[in-house]
PDB file of C-alpha atoms and ligand atoms in Angstrom:
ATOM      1  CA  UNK D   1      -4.382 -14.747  15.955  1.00  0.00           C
ATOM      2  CA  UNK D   2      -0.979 -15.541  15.244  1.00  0.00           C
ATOM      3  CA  UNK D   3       1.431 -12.772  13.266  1.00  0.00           C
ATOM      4  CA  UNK D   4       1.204 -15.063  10.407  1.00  0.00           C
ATOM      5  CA  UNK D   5      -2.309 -15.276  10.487  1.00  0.00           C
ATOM      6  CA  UNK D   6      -2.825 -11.623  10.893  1.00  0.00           C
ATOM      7  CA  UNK D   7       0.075 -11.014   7.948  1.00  0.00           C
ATOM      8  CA  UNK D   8      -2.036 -12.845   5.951  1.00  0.00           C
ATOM      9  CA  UNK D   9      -5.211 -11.892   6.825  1.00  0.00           C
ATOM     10  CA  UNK D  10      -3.846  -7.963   5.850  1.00  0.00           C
ATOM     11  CA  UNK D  11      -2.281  -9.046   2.505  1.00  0.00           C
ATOM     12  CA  UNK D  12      -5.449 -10.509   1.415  1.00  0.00           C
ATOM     13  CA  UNK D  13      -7.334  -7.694   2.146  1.00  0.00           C
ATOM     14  CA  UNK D  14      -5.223  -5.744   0.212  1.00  0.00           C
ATOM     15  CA  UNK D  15      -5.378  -8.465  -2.444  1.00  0.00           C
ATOM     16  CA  UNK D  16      -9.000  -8.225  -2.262  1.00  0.00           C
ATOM     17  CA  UNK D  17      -9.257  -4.270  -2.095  1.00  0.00           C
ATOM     18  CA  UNK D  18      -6.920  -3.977  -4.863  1.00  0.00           C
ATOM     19  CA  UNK D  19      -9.234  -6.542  -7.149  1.00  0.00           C
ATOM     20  CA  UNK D  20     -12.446  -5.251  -5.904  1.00  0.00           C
ATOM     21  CA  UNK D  21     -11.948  -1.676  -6.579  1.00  0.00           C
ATOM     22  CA  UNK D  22      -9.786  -1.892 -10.081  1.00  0.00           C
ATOM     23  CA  UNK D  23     -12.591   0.784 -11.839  1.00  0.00           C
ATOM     24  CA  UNK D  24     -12.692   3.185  -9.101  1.00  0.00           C
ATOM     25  CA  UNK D  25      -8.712   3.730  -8.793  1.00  0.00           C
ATOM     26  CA  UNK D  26      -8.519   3.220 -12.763  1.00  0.00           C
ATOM     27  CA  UNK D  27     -11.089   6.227 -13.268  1.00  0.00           C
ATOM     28  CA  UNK D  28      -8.888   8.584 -10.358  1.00  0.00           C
ATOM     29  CA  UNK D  29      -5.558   7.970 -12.412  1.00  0.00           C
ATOM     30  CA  UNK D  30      -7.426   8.692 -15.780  1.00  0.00           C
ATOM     31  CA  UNK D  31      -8.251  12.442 -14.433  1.00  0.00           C
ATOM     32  CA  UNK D  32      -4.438  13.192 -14.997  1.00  0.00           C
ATOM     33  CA  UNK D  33      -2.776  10.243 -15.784  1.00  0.00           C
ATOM     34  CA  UNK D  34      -3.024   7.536 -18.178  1.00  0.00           C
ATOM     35  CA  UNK D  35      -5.519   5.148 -16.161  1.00  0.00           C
ATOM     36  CA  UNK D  36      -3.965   2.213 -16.055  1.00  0.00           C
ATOM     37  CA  UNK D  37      -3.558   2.283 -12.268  1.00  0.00           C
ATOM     38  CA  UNK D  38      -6.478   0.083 -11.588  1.00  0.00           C
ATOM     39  CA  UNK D  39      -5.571  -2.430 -13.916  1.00  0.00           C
ATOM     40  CA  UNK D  40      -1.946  -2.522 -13.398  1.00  0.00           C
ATOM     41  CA  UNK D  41      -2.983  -3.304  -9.325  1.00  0.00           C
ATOM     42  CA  UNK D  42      -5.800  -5.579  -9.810  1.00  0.00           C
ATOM     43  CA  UNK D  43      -3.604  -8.138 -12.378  1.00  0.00           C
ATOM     44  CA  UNK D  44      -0.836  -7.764 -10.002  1.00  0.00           C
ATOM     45  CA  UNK D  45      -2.646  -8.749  -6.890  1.00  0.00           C
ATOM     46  CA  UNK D  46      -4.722 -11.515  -8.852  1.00  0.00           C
ATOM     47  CA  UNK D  47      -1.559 -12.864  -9.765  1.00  0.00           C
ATOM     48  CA  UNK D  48      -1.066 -13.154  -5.994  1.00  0.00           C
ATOM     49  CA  UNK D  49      -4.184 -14.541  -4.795  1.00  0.00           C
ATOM     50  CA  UNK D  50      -3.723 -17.382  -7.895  1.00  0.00           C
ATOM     51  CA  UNK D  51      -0.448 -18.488  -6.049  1.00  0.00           C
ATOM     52  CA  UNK D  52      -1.683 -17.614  -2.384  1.00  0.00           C
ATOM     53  CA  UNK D  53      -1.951 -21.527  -1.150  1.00  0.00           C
ATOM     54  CA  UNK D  54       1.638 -22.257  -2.221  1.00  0.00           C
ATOM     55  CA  UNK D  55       3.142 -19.135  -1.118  1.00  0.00           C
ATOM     56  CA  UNK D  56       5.914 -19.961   1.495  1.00  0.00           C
ATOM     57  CA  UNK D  57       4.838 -19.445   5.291  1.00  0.00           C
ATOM     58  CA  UNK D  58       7.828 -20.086   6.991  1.00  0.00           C
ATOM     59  CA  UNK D  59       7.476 -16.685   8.997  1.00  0.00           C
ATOM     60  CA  UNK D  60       5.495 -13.271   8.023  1.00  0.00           C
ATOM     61  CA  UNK D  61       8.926 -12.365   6.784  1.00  0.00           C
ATOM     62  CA  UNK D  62       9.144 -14.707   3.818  1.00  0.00           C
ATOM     63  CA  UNK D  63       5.548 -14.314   3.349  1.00  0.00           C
ATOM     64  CA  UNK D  64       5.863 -11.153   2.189  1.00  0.00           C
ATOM     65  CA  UNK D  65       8.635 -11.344   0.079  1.00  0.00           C
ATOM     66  CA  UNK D  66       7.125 -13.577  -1.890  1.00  0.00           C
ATOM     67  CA  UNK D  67       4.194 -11.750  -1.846  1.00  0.00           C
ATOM     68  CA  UNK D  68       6.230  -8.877  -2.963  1.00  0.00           C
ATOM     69  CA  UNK D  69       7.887 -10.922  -6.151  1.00  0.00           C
ATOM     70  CA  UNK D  70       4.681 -12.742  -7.010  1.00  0.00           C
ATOM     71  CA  UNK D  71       2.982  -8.982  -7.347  1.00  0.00           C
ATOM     72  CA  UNK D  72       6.023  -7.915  -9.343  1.00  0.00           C
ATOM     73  CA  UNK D  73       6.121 -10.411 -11.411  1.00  0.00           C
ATOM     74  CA  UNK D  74       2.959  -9.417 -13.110  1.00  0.00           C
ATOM     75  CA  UNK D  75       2.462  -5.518 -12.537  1.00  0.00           C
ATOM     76  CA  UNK D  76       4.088  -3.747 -15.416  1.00  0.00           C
ATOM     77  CA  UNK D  77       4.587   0.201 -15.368  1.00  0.00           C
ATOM     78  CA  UNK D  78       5.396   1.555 -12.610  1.00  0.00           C
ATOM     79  CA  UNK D  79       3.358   0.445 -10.067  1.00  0.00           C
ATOM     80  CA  UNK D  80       4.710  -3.290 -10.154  1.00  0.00           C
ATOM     81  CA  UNK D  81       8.249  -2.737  -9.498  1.00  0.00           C
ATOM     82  CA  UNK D  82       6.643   0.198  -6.602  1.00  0.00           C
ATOM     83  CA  UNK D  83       4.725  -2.062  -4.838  1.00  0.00           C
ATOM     84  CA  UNK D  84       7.038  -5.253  -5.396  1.00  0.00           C
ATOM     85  CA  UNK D  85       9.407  -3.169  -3.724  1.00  0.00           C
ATOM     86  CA  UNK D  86       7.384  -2.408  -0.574  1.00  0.00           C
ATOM     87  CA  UNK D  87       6.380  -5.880   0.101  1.00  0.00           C
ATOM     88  CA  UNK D  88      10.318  -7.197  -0.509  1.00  0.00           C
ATOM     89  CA  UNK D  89      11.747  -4.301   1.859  1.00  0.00           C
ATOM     90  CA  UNK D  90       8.799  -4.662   4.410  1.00  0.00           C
ATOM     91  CA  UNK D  91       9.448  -8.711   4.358  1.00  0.00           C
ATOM     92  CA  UNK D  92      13.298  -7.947   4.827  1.00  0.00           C
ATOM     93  CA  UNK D  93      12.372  -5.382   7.687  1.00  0.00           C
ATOM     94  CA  UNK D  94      10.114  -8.543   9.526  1.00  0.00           C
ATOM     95  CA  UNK D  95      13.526 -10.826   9.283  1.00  0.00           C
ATOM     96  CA  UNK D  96      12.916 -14.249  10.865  1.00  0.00           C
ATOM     97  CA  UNK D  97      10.626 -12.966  13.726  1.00  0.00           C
ATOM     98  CA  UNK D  98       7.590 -14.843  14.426  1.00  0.00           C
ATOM     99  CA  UNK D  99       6.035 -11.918  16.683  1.00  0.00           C
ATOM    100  CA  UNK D 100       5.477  -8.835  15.247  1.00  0.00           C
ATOM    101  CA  UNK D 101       4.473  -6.054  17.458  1.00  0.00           C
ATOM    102  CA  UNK D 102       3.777  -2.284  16.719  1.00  0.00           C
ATOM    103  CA  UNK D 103       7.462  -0.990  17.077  1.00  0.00           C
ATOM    104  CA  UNK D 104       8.564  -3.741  14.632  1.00  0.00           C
ATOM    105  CA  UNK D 105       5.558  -3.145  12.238  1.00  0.00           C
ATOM    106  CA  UNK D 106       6.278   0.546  12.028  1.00  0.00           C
ATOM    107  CA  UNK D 107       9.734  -0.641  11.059  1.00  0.00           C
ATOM    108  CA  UNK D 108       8.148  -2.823   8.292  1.00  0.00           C
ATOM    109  CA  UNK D 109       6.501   0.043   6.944  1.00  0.00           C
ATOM    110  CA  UNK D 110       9.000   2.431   6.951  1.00  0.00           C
ATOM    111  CA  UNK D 111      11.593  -0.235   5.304  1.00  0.00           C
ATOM    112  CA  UNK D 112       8.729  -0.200   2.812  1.00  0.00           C
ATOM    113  CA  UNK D 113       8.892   3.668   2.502  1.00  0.00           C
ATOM    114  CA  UNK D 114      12.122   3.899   2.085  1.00  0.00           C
ATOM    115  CA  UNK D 115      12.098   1.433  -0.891  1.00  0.00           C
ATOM    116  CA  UNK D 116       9.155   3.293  -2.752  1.00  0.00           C
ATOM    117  CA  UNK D 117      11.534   6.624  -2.509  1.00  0.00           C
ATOM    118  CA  UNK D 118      14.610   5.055  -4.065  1.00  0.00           C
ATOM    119  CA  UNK D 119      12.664   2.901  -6.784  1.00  0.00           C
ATOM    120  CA  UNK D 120      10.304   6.052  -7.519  1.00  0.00           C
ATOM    121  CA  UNK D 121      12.602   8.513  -6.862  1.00  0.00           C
ATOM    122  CA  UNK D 122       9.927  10.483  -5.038  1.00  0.00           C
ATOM    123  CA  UNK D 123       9.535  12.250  -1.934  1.00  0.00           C
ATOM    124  CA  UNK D 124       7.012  13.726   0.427  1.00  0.00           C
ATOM    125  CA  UNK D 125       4.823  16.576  -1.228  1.00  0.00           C
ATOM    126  CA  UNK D 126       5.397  14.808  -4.616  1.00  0.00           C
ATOM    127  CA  UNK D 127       1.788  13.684  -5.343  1.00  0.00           C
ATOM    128  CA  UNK D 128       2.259  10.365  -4.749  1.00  0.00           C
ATOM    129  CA  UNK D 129       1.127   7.163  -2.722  1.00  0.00           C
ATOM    130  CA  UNK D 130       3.797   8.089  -0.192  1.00  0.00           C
ATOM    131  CA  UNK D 131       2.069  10.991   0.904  1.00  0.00           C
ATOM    132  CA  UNK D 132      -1.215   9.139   2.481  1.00  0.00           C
ATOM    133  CA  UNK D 133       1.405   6.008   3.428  1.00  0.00           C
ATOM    134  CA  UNK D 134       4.116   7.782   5.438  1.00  0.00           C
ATOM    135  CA  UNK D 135       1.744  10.158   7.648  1.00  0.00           C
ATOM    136  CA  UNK D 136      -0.536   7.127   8.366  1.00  0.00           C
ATOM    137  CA  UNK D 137       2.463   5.152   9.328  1.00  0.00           C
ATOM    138  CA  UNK D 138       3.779   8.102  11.792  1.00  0.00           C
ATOM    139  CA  UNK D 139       0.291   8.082  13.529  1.00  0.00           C
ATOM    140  CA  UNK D 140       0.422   4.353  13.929  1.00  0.00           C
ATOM    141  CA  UNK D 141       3.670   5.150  15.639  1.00  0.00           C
ATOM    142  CA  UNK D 142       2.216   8.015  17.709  1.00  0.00           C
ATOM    143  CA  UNK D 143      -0.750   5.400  18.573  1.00  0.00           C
ATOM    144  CA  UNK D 144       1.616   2.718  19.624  1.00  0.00           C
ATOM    145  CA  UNK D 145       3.985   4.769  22.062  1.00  0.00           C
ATOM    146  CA  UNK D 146       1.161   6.100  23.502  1.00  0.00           C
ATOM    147  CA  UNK D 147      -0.041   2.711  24.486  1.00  0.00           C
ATOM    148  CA  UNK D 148      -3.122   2.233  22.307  1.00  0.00           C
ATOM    149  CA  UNK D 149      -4.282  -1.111  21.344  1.00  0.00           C
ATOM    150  CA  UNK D 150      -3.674  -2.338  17.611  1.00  0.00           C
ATOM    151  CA  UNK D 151      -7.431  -2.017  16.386  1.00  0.00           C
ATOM    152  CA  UNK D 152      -7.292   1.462  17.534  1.00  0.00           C
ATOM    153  CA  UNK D 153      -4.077   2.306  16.557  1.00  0.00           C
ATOM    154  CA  UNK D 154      -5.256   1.232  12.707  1.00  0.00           C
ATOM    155  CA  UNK D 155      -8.488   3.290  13.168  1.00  0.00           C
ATOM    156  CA  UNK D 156      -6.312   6.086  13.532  1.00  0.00           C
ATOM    157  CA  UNK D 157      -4.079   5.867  11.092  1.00  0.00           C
ATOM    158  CA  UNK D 158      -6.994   4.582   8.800  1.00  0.00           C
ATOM    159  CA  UNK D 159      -8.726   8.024   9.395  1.00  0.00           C
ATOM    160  CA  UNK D 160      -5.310   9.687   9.254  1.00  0.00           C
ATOM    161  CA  UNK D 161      -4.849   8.070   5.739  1.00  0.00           C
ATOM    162  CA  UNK D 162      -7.996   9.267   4.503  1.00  0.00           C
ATOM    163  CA  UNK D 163      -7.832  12.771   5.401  1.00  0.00           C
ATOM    164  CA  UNK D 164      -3.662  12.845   3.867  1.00  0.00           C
ATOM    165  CA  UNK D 165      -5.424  11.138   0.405  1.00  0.00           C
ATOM    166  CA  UNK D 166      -7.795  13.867   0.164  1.00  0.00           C
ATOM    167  CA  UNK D 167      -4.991  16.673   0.758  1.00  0.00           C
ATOM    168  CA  UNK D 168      -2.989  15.496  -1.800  1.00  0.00           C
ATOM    169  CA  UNK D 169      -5.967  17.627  -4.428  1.00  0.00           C
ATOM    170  CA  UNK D 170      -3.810  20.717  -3.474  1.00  0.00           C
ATOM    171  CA  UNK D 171      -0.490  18.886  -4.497  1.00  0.00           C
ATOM    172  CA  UNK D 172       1.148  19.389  -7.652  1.00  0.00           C
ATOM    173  CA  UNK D 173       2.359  15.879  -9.163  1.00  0.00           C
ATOM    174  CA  UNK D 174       6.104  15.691  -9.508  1.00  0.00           C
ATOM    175  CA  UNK D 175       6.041  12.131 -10.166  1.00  0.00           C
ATOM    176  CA  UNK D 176       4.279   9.597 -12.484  1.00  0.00           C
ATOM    177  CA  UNK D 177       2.515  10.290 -15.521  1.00  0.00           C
ATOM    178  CA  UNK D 178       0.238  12.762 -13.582  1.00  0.00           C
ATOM    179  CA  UNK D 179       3.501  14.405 -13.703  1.00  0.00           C
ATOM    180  CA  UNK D 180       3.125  15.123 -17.234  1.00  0.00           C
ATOM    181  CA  UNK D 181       0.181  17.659 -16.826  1.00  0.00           C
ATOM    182  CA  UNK D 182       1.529  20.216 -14.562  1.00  0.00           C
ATOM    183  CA  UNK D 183      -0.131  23.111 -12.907  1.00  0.00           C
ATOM    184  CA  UNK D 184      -3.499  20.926 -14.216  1.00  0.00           C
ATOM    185  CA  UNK D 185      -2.668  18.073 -11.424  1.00  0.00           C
ATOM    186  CA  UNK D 186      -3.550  20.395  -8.996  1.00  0.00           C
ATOM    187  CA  UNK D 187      -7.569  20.092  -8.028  1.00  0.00           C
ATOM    188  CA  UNK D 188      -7.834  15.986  -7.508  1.00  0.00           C
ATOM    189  CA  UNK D 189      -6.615  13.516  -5.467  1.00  0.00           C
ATOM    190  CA  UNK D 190      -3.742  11.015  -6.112  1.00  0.00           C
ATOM    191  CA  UNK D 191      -5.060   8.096  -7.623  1.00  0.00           C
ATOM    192  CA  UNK D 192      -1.714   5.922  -5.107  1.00  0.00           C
ATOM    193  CA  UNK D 193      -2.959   7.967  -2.130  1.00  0.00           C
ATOM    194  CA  UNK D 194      -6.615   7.082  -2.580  1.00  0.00           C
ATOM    195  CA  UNK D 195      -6.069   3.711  -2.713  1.00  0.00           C
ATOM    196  CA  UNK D 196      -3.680   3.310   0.090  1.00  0.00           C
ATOM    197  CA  UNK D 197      -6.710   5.423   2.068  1.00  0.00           C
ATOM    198  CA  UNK D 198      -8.517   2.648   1.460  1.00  0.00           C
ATOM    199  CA  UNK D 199      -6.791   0.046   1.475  1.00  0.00           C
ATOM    200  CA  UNK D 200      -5.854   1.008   4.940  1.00  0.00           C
ATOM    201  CA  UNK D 201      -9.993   1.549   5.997  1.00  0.00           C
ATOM    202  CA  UNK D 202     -10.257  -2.007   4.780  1.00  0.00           C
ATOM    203  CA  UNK D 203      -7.837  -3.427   7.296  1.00  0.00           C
ATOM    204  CA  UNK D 204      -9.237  -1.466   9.927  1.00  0.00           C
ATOM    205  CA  UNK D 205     -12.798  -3.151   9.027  1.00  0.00           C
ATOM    206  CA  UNK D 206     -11.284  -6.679   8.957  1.00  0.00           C
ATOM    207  CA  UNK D 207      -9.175  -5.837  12.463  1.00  0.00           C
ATOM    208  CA  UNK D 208     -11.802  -4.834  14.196  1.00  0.00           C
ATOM    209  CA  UNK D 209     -13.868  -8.527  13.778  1.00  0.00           C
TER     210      UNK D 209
HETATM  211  N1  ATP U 301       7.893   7.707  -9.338  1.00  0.00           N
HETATM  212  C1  ATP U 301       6.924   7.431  -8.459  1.00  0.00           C
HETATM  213  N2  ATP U 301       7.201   7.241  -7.153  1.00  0.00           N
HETATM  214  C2  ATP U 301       6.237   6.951  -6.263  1.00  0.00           C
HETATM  215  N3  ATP U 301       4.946   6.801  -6.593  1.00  0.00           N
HETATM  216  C3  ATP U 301       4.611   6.967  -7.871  1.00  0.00           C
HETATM  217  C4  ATP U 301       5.564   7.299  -8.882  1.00  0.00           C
HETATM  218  N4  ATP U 301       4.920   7.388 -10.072  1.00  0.00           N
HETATM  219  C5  ATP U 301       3.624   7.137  -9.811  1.00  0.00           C
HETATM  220  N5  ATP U 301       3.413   6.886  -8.511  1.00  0.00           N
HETATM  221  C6  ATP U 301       2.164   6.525  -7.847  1.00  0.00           C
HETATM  222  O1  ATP U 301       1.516   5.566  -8.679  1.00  0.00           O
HETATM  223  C7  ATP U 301       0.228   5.995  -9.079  1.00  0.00           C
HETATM  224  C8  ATP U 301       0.009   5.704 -10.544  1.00  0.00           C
HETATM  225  O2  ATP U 301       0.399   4.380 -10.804  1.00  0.00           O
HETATM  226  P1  ATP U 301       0.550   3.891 -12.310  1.00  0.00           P
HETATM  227  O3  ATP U 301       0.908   2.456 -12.268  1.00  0.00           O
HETATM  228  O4  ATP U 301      -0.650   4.294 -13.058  1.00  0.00           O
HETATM  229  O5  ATP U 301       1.816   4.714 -12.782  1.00  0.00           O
HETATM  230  P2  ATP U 301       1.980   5.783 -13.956  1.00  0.00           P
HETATM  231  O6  ATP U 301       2.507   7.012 -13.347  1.00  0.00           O
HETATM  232  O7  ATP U 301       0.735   5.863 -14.741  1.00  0.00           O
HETATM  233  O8  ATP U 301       3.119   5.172 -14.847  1.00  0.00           O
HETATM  234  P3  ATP U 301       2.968   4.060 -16.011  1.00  0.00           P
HETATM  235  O9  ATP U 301       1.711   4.316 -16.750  1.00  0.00           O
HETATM  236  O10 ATP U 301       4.211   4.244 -16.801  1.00  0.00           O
HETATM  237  O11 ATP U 301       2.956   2.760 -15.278  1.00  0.00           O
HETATM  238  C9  ATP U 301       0.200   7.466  -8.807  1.00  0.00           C
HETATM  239  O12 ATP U 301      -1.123   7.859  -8.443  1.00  0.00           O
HETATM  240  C10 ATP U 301       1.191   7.668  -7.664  1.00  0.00           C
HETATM  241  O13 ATP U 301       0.573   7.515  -6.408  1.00  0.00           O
HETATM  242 MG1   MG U 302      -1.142   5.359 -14.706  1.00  0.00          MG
END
């Protein structure tokens, strides 16, 4: 598969994920927020998939940073402008290469870090999606210098996801809406986290075939 192919091949499932589970991550940001989490992502990710086959595939770059306005364009709140941003600064991170290996991807996914902190205005420890995304993107680092191949390098950081989404229940929310509540946003997990958890299992599923 070619990085294009496999660029696209994780977008959609993220896409997909997003659509498929709009209840299940609405119903973890009602707990403490307002619940439109689901929602927000699933219209936001439709809005993708409706304009998937004229999306421009000059390289994985582009790709996603029109990926990244198309999901924008539609996702109001916060999460639009959040996740917009990821997909625009990971895009800009991929530049015009047409081979991207681990090293580069880690760079694509810290680019995309980096953007969710300054739009956000959040940080580690605040309760958000940040704090399943940037430990599963140091393991995929770990996985990489240490030589592993990429479908086990996402089954780690898949796993590693998971177990940071379920640790955020002992965070207090600093961010959000969740924010709002206090003291009381301590005892469940981030609704952002979750779904990055799995979203990430997802691409480990699809890797692996
Ligand atoms: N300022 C922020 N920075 C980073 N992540 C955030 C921030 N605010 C919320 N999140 C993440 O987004 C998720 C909620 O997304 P959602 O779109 O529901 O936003 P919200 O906080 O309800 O705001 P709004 O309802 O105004 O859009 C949270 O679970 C958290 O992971
Ligand atoms: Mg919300």
């Amino acid at each position: 598969m070619s990085s294009q192919e496999q660029t696209e091949l994780v977008v959609r499932t993220i896409a997909d994920t997003a659509i498929e589970n709009e209840k299940y991550f609405g119903d973890l940001d009602s707990v403490v927020g307002d619940g439109d989490f689901g929602y927000s992502l699933a219209r936001g990710f439709e809005k993708l998939l409706e304009s998937w086959d004229g999306l421009d595939r000059t390289d994985p770059g582009t790709f996603l940073k029109r990926s990244g306005m198309m999901i924008a364009s539609r996702i109001g709140g916060t999460s639009g402008p959040l996740w917009g941003t990821a997909f625009l600064r990971a895009g800009a991170a991929a530049g015009s290469a047409t081979d991207l290996d681990g090293p580069r991807v880690v760079a694509m996914l810290r680019a995309a870090i980096d953007g969710i902190k300054a739009r956000g205005q959040a940080e580690i420890g605040d309760k958000t999606l940040l704090d399943a995304l940037v430990p599963l993107t140091d393991r995929l680092e770990q996985e990489f210098a240490a030589g592993a191949s990429s479908g086990d390098a996402v089954r780690a950081a898949a796993a590693t996801a998971r177990a940071a989404a379920d640790a955020t229940s002992d965070m207090v929310a600093k961010r959000g809406r969740a924010s709002y509540t206090g003291e009381r946003s301590r005892g469940s997990v981030d609704a952002g986290a979750t779904a990055v958890a799995v979203i990430v299992e997802r691409i480990s599923e699809a890797w692996q075939k």
